[in-house]
Short mmCIF file of C-alpha atoms in Angstrom, two decimals:
data_model
loop_
_atom_site.label_atom_id
_atom_site.label_comp_id
_atom_site.label_asym_id
_atom_site.label_seq_id
_atom_site.Cartn_x
_atom_site.Cartn_y
_atom_site.Cartn_z
CA MET E 623 60.96 71.90 36.51
CA LYS E 624 61.09 72.70 32.98
CA LYS E 625 63.38 75.75 31.27
CA VAL E 626 61.20 79.11 30.77
CA LEU E 627 61.24 79.47 27.26
CA TYR E 628 59.39 82.81 27.11
CA GLU E 629 56.68 85.36 28.77
CA GLY E 630 53.45 86.62 27.50
CA PRO E 631 50.12 88.29 29.28
CA ASP E 632 46.51 87.34 28.73
CA ILE E 633 44.23 90.12 28.26
CA SER E 634 40.31 90.50 27.60
CA ARG E 635 37.96 93.70 27.83
CA HIS E 636 38.78 94.02 31.18
CA ASN E 637 42.34 95.55 30.02
CA GLY E 638 40.70 98.30 28.21
CA ASN E 639 42.55 99.19 24.91
CA VAL E 640 46.01 97.17 24.30
CA ASP E 641 48.53 98.28 22.68
CA ILE E 642 49.75 94.99 20.87
CA LYS E 643 52.74 96.36 19.55
CA SER E 644 54.08 97.85 22.48
CA VAL E 645 53.68 94.64 24.26
CA ARG E 646 55.44 92.75 21.31
CA ASP E 647 57.94 95.12 21.37
CA ALA E 648 58.85 94.59 25.06
CA GLY E 649 59.57 91.26 24.25
CA TYR E 650 56.72 89.02 25.10
CA LYS E 651 56.42 86.28 22.93
CA ARG E 652 52.88 85.12 23.17
CA ILE E 653 49.72 86.81 24.13
CA GLY E 654 46.56 85.33 25.53
CA ILE E 655 43.13 86.61 24.46
CA ARG E 656 39.67 85.63 25.82
CA ALA E 657 37.89 85.08 22.57
CA GLY E 658 34.42 84.74 24.31
CA TYR E 659 32.46 83.52 27.38
CA GLY E 660 29.03 81.50 27.57
CA LYS E 661 26.89 81.33 25.30
CA ASN E 662 28.67 82.75 22.40
CA ASN E 663 29.33 86.03 23.57
CA VAL E 664 32.28 87.26 21.79
CA ASP E 665 34.38 89.44 23.82
CA GLN E 666 34.40 93.01 23.27
CA LYS E 667 37.92 93.54 22.57
CA TYR E 668 38.57 90.18 20.91
CA GLY E 669 38.40 91.55 17.39
CA SER E 670 40.95 94.32 17.83
CA ASN E 671 43.00 92.24 19.86
CA ALA E 672 43.03 89.03 17.54
CA LEU E 673 43.67 91.47 14.41
CA ALA E 674 46.51 93.37 16.17
CA CYS E 675 48.11 89.86 16.86
CA HIS E 676 47.48 88.73 13.40
CA ASN E 677 48.94 91.27 11.44
CA LEU E 678 52.13 91.94 13.80
CA GLY E 679 52.84 88.32 13.71
CA VAL E 680 52.04 87.64 17.56
CA ASN E 681 51.48 84.29 18.56
CA VAL E 682 48.05 83.80 20.84
CA LEU E 683 46.83 81.67 23.23
CA LEU E 684 43.15 82.11 22.93
CA TYR E 685 40.49 80.88 25.53
CA TRP E 686 37.04 80.80 26.51
CA PHE E 687 35.66 81.23 29.65
CA SER E 688 32.88 78.77 30.18
CA TYR E 689 29.46 79.07 31.67
CA ALA E 690 28.40 75.54 30.91
CA TYR E 691 26.62 73.10 33.22
CA ASN E 692 26.08 70.51 31.03
CA VAL E 693 28.29 68.55 28.43
CA PRO E 694 26.22 69.78 24.98
CA MET E 695 26.73 73.40 26.69
CA ALA E 696 30.71 72.78 26.71
CA ALA E 697 30.59 71.37 23.40
CA ALA E 698 28.74 74.36 22.11
CA GLU E 699 31.08 76.49 23.53
CA ALA E 700 34.01 74.29 21.83
CA GLU E 701 32.34 75.42 18.72
CA PHE E 702 31.88 79.13 19.34
CA ALA E 703 35.73 79.43 20.47
CA VAL E 704 36.55 77.63 17.27
CA SER E 705 34.61 80.00 15.02
CA GLN E 706 36.29 83.00 16.46
CA ALA E 707 39.52 81.46 16.27
CA ALA E 708 39.24 80.50 12.53
CA LYS E 709 38.65 84.34 11.62
CA TYR E 710 42.47 84.71 11.71
CA TRP E 711 43.84 81.34 12.46
CA LYS E 712 43.59 77.74 11.17
CA LYS E 713 45.48 76.42 14.00
CA CYS E 714 46.41 77.69 17.46
CA PRO E 715 45.94 77.02 21.12
CA ILE E 716 42.61 77.40 22.65
CA ALA E 717 41.78 76.93 26.47
CA PHE E 718 38.85 75.55 28.30
CA ASP E 719 38.43 78.25 30.99
CA PHE E 720 36.17 77.10 33.95
CA GLU E 721 36.39 78.83 37.22
CA TYR E 722 34.86 79.61 40.60
CA ASP E 723 32.34 82.13 38.65
CA SER E 724 31.22 79.03 36.13
CA VAL E 725 30.84 76.97 39.33
CA ASN E 726 28.40 79.72 40.67
CA TYR E 727 26.43 80.18 37.36
CA ALA E 728 25.81 76.48 37.51
CA ARG E 729 24.75 76.35 40.97
CA ASN E 730 22.29 79.77 40.25
CA ASN E 731 20.78 77.21 37.34
CA GLY E 732 20.28 74.20 40.10
CA VAL E 733 23.25 72.30 39.03
CA ARG E 734 26.09 71.27 41.30
CA ILE E 735 29.11 70.92 39.63
CA THR E 736 30.76 67.84 40.68
CA GLU E 737 34.11 66.40 39.69
CA LYS E 738 32.48 63.98 37.04
CA LEU E 739 30.63 66.69 35.75
CA ALA E 740 33.32 69.11 35.33
CA THR E 741 35.61 66.79 34.17
CA ASP E 742 33.18 65.38 31.50
CA MET E 743 32.80 68.99 30.05
CA ALA E 744 36.30 69.81 29.98
CA ILE E 745 36.45 66.61 27.64
CA ALA E 746 33.60 67.70 25.45
CA PHE E 747 35.47 71.14 25.10
CA LEU E 748 38.84 70.12 24.30
CA LYS E 749 37.72 67.23 21.81
CA GLY E 750 35.67 69.82 20.08
CA VAL E 751 38.73 72.18 19.87
CA LYS E 752 41.36 69.08 18.92
CA GLU E 753 38.70 67.71 16.22
CA ALA E 754 38.69 71.22 14.54
CA GLY E 755 42.32 70.90 13.98
CA TYR E 756 43.31 73.18 17.35
CA ILE E 757 45.56 72.71 20.11
CA PRO E 758 43.63 71.84 23.32
CA VAL E 759 44.70 73.64 26.59
CA LEU E 760 43.11 73.24 30.12
CA TYR E 761 42.95 76.40 32.24
CA THR E 762 43.44 75.11 36.16
CA ASN E 763 44.41 75.81 39.22
CA ARG E 764 45.51 73.52 42.27
CA ASP E 765 42.09 73.34 43.65
CA TYR E 766 40.48 72.24 40.49
CA LEU E 767 43.07 69.64 39.88
CA GLN E 768 42.69 68.18 43.20
CA ASN E 769 38.76 68.69 43.35
CA TYR E 770 37.23 69.21 39.56
CA PHE E 771 39.20 67.87 36.73
CA ASP E 772 40.50 64.39 36.61
CA LEU E 773 43.50 64.92 34.37
CA ASN E 774 44.19 60.81 33.78
CA ARG E 775 40.47 60.56 32.46
CA ILE E 776 41.20 63.81 30.37
CA THR E 777 44.23 62.89 28.65
CA ALA E 778 42.80 59.10 28.55
CA GLU E 779 39.89 60.04 26.35
CA THR E 780 41.27 63.37 24.55
CA GLY E 781 45.03 62.66 24.17
CA ARG E 782 47.39 65.45 24.55
CA VAL E 783 46.15 68.42 26.84
CA TYR E 784 48.32 71.17 27.39
CA VAL E 785 47.80 72.32 30.78
CA TRP E 786 47.71 76.05 31.72
CA TYR E 787 48.43 76.30 35.51
CA ALA E 788 47.36 79.64 37.71
CA ARG E 789 48.88 79.86 41.09
CA TYR E 790 50.30 83.32 42.32
CA ILE E 791 53.11 82.14 44.52
CA ALA E 792 57.21 82.81 43.91
CA ASP E 793 58.11 79.39 42.97
CA LEU E 794 56.10 76.27 42.11
CA ARG E 795 56.11 73.46 44.51
CA ASP E 796 56.98 69.55 43.77
CA GLY E 797 54.52 68.03 42.03
CA GLU E 798 53.45 71.03 40.09
CA GLY E 799 56.24 71.00 37.45
CA ASP E 800 54.35 68.90 34.85
CA ILE E 801 52.93 71.87 33.27
CA ASP E 802 53.03 74.05 30.00
CA ILE E 803 51.79 77.21 30.89
CA TRP E 804 52.29 78.84 34.28
CA GLN E 805 50.21 82.12 35.23
CA TYR E 806 52.31 83.26 38.10
CA THR E 807 51.14 86.67 38.80
CA SER E 808 48.02 89.16 38.36
CA THR E 809 49.83 92.25 39.25
CA ALA E 810 52.32 92.68 36.06
CA LYS E 811 53.06 95.99 34.93
CA ILE E 812 53.45 95.62 30.91
CA PRO E 813 54.23 98.56 28.18
CA GLY E 814 51.11 98.64 26.46
CA ILE E 815 48.73 97.46 28.85
CA ARG E 816 47.08 99.82 31.52
CA GLY E 817 47.05 98.70 35.26
CA ASN E 818 47.71 95.33 36.10
CA THR E 819 47.79 92.36 34.26
CA ASP E 820 48.14 88.61 34.43
CA LEU E 821 51.56 87.59 33.15
CA ASN E 822 52.30 83.88 32.35
CA ARG E 823 55.63 81.29 31.81
CA PHE E 824 55.50 79.29 28.77
CA TYR E 825 57.56 75.89 29.09
CA THR E 826 56.38 74.72 25.76
CA GLU E 827 56.92 75.79 22.34
CA PHE E 828 53.68 74.79 20.62
CA ALA E 829 56.07 74.63 17.63
CA ASP E 830 54.17 75.08 14.28
CA ASP E 831 51.12 75.81 16.17
CA VAL E 832 49.89 79.27 14.44
CA VAL E 833 48.75 78.84 10.90
CA LYS E 834 47.11 81.78 9.49
CA PRO E 835 44.07 81.23 7.11
CA ASP E 836 44.44 82.75 3.45
CA GLN E 837 47.28 85.08 4.70
CA GLU E 838 47.64 86.77 1.25
CA LYS E 839 44.62 87.60 0.79
CA LYS E 840 43.46 88.76 4.37
CA ILE E 841 43.67 92.64 4.58
CA ASN E 842 43.93 95.24 7.33
CA ILE E 843 40.67 97.66 6.17
CA ASN E 844 42.23 100.69 8.73
CA VAL E 845 45.50 100.11 6.13
CA LEU E 846 43.65 100.10 3.02
CA ASP E 847 41.55 102.92 3.66
CA PHE E 848 45.06 104.90 5.01
CA GLN E 849 46.34 104.20 1.62
CA THR E 850 43.55 105.18 -0.12
CA ALA E 851 43.26 108.62 1.52
CA ALA E 852 47.38 109.39 1.05
CA ASN E 853 46.82 108.32 -2.76
CA LEU E 854 44.09 111.06 -3.02
CA ASP E 855 46.24 113.67 -1.09
CA GLY E 856 49.02 113.05 -3.33
CA PHE E 857 51.65 111.28 -0.93
CA LEU E 858 54.20 109.47 -2.95
CA ASP E 859 56.30 106.38 -1.58
CA ALA E 860 60.33 106.70 -1.74
CA HIS E 861 60.22 105.98 -5.46
CA GLY E 862 57.81 108.79 -6.24
CA ASN E 863 55.07 105.94 -6.69
CA ARG E 864 51.79 105.93 -5.63
CA LEU E 865 50.84 103.29 -2.39
CA ALA E 866 49.53 100.29 -3.41
CA GLU E 867 46.25 100.06 -1.99
CA ASP E 868 46.45 96.52 -0.71
CA GLY E 869 46.07 96.97 3.20
CA LYS E 870 49.52 96.05 4.27
CA ASP E 871 51.84 98.23 6.25
CA GLY E 872 54.74 97.58 4.09
CA PRO E 873 57.88 100.06 3.54
CA GLY E 874 55.86 102.44 1.16
CA THR E 875 53.15 103.14 3.53
CA GLN E 876 55.64 103.15 6.33
CA TYR E 877 57.68 105.64 4.55
CA VAL E 878 54.46 107.89 4.07
CA ARG E 879 53.51 107.60 7.48
CA ARG E 880 57.02 109.04 8.60
CA ASN E 881 56.02 112.33 6.50
CA ILE E 882 52.64 112.75 7.86
CA ASN E 883 52.09 115.11 11.27
CA LEU E 884 48.66 115.94 11.29
CA LYS E 885 48.41 118.74 13.32
CA ALA E 886 46.31 122.15 14.48
CA LYS E 887 47.96 125.41 14.14
CA LYS E 888 48.39 127.51 17.02
CA SER E 889 46.27 131.09 16.96
CA GLY E 890 46.64 132.89 20.34
CA LYS E 891 45.48 130.77 23.15
CA SER E 892 43.41 128.55 21.17
CA PHE E 893 44.11 126.26 17.87
CA VAL E 894 42.56 126.53 14.38
CA THR E 895 42.63 124.63 10.98
CA GLY E 896 46.20 123.15 10.37
CA SER E 897 46.54 119.82 8.44
CA HIS E 898 43.69 119.33 5.82
CA GLY E 899 42.45 116.49 3.54
CA HIS E 900 41.73 113.10 3.07
CA VAL E 901 44.21 111.31 5.28
CA VAL E 902 42.57 113.87 7.99
CA LYS E 903 39.28 112.67 7.32
CA TRP E 904 40.65 109.21 7.88
CA TRP E 905 42.16 109.93 11.08
CA GLN E 906 38.86 111.73 12.38
CA ARG E 907 37.01 108.69 11.57
CA ARG E 908 39.40 106.47 13.33
CA CYS E 909 39.21 108.71 16.51
CA ASN E 910 35.19 108.15 16.40
CA GLU E 911 35.60 104.38 15.71
CA ILE E 912 38.16 104.15 18.90
CA LEU E 913 36.87 106.44 21.12
CA GLY E 914 33.17 106.21 20.36
CA TRP E 915 32.49 109.82 19.85
CA HIS E 916 30.96 111.87 17.10
CA GLN E 917 33.60 114.23 15.70
CA GLU E 918 32.71 115.75 12.53
CA ILE E 919 34.64 114.18 9.64
CA ASP E 920 35.16 117.44 7.83
CA GLY E 921 39.16 116.95 6.60
CA ARG E 922 39.87 120.37 8.94
CA TYR E 923 42.59 119.27 11.64
CA GLY E 924 41.69 121.88 14.37
CA GLU E 925 40.99 122.36 18.08
CA ARG E 926 38.54 119.53 18.11
CA SER E 927 40.55 117.04 16.18
CA ARG E 928 43.57 117.99 18.57
CA ALA E 929 41.48 117.31 21.67
CA ASP E 930 40.27 113.84 20.02
CA THR E 931 43.79 112.96 19.31
CA ILE E 932 44.99 113.66 22.99
CA ALA E 933 42.49 111.36 23.91
CA LEU E 934 43.25 108.58 21.74
CA GLN E 935 46.87 109.23 22.41
CA LYS E 936 46.18 108.53 26.14
CA ARG E 937 43.76 105.57 25.53
CA LEU E 938 46.15 103.75 23.72
CA ASN E 939 49.66 104.78 26.01
CA LEU E 940 51.21 107.24 23.48
CA LYS E 941 52.67 110.40 23.79
CA ALA E 942 49.74 112.60 24.18
CA ASP E 943 50.86 115.62 21.93
CA GLY E 944 47.81 116.33 19.93
CA ILE E 945 49.85 115.35 16.92
CA ALA E 946 48.94 112.40 14.72
CA GLY E 947 52.09 111.26 13.09
CA TYR E 948 53.92 107.77 12.56
CA ASN E 949 53.28 106.10 16.03
CA SER E 950 49.94 107.26 16.68
CA ILE E 951 48.51 106.11 12.63
CA GLN E 952 50.45 103.07 13.39
CA ALA E 953 48.53 102.28 16.34
CA ALA E 954 44.99 103.16 14.65
CA PHE E 955 45.75 100.52 12.13
CA TYR E 956 45.51 97.68 15.11
CA HIS E 957 42.83 99.20 17.37
#
């Protein structure tokens, strides 16, 4: 069996709001992200998950859940997956994820998935990924390798294909060791992710696999808007300078965050306006965007802002104290 190099979860909208920084800081080196499914349906959490990984320097393994039941549909899914990957990376692994729901969907559309058809579709998808400059990965399990995917023909027609193998057992059996990724559990508990999640062991480094497009030009709009608000409120960095409005969470922006604690003021048994200003407006807007609520953006941090902050902190697995400080602001940058 190959040596385990590192571990990492894979996530989708079903995991809700994931705190990517907490996952990274817990020691997980790579995160699998569902980019989408079927006919160009982008995963509802792909944008926030991908942006956070991009900005935090976390390596990724993207995957597209297939609902193809013919070769042209599989080839189109490869194009959809590549188009989403290209928003953040010029090169990275992209997996073809064809499972039992895929087979049932095909059957409901009058198509029986044979080994030949499944293999043909895998080849079409993986070729499309590879020709676009990305790294082809086949997500599979024991049953699919025996009854649906002819791996020898896939590699003969596609070239090197990395195998992502799902089997929830304590140890792999003889003959199962020639894989690149092993999804070995679906009940892992990981900081930054609520509930159970899939966890993978990586046996391949994927050296030099992640290349970011126009890295210097790409900015985080949330950070940029925060910098603008902080400047309007008169905050200065450690050298007494206004923040560069560059969309990067650099030392100056981090210094300002350490000096911000947005909070309401206690008055009897209730809370009234405490903090106020442009940063409060920025925070109220981020709360609305993350929570899907419609708090008035008035720049006055009172009882409603405190309640929404607690709700946001709970959703992002942060300390729910109703105070928007360093960690809460940072989390809001990447969601």
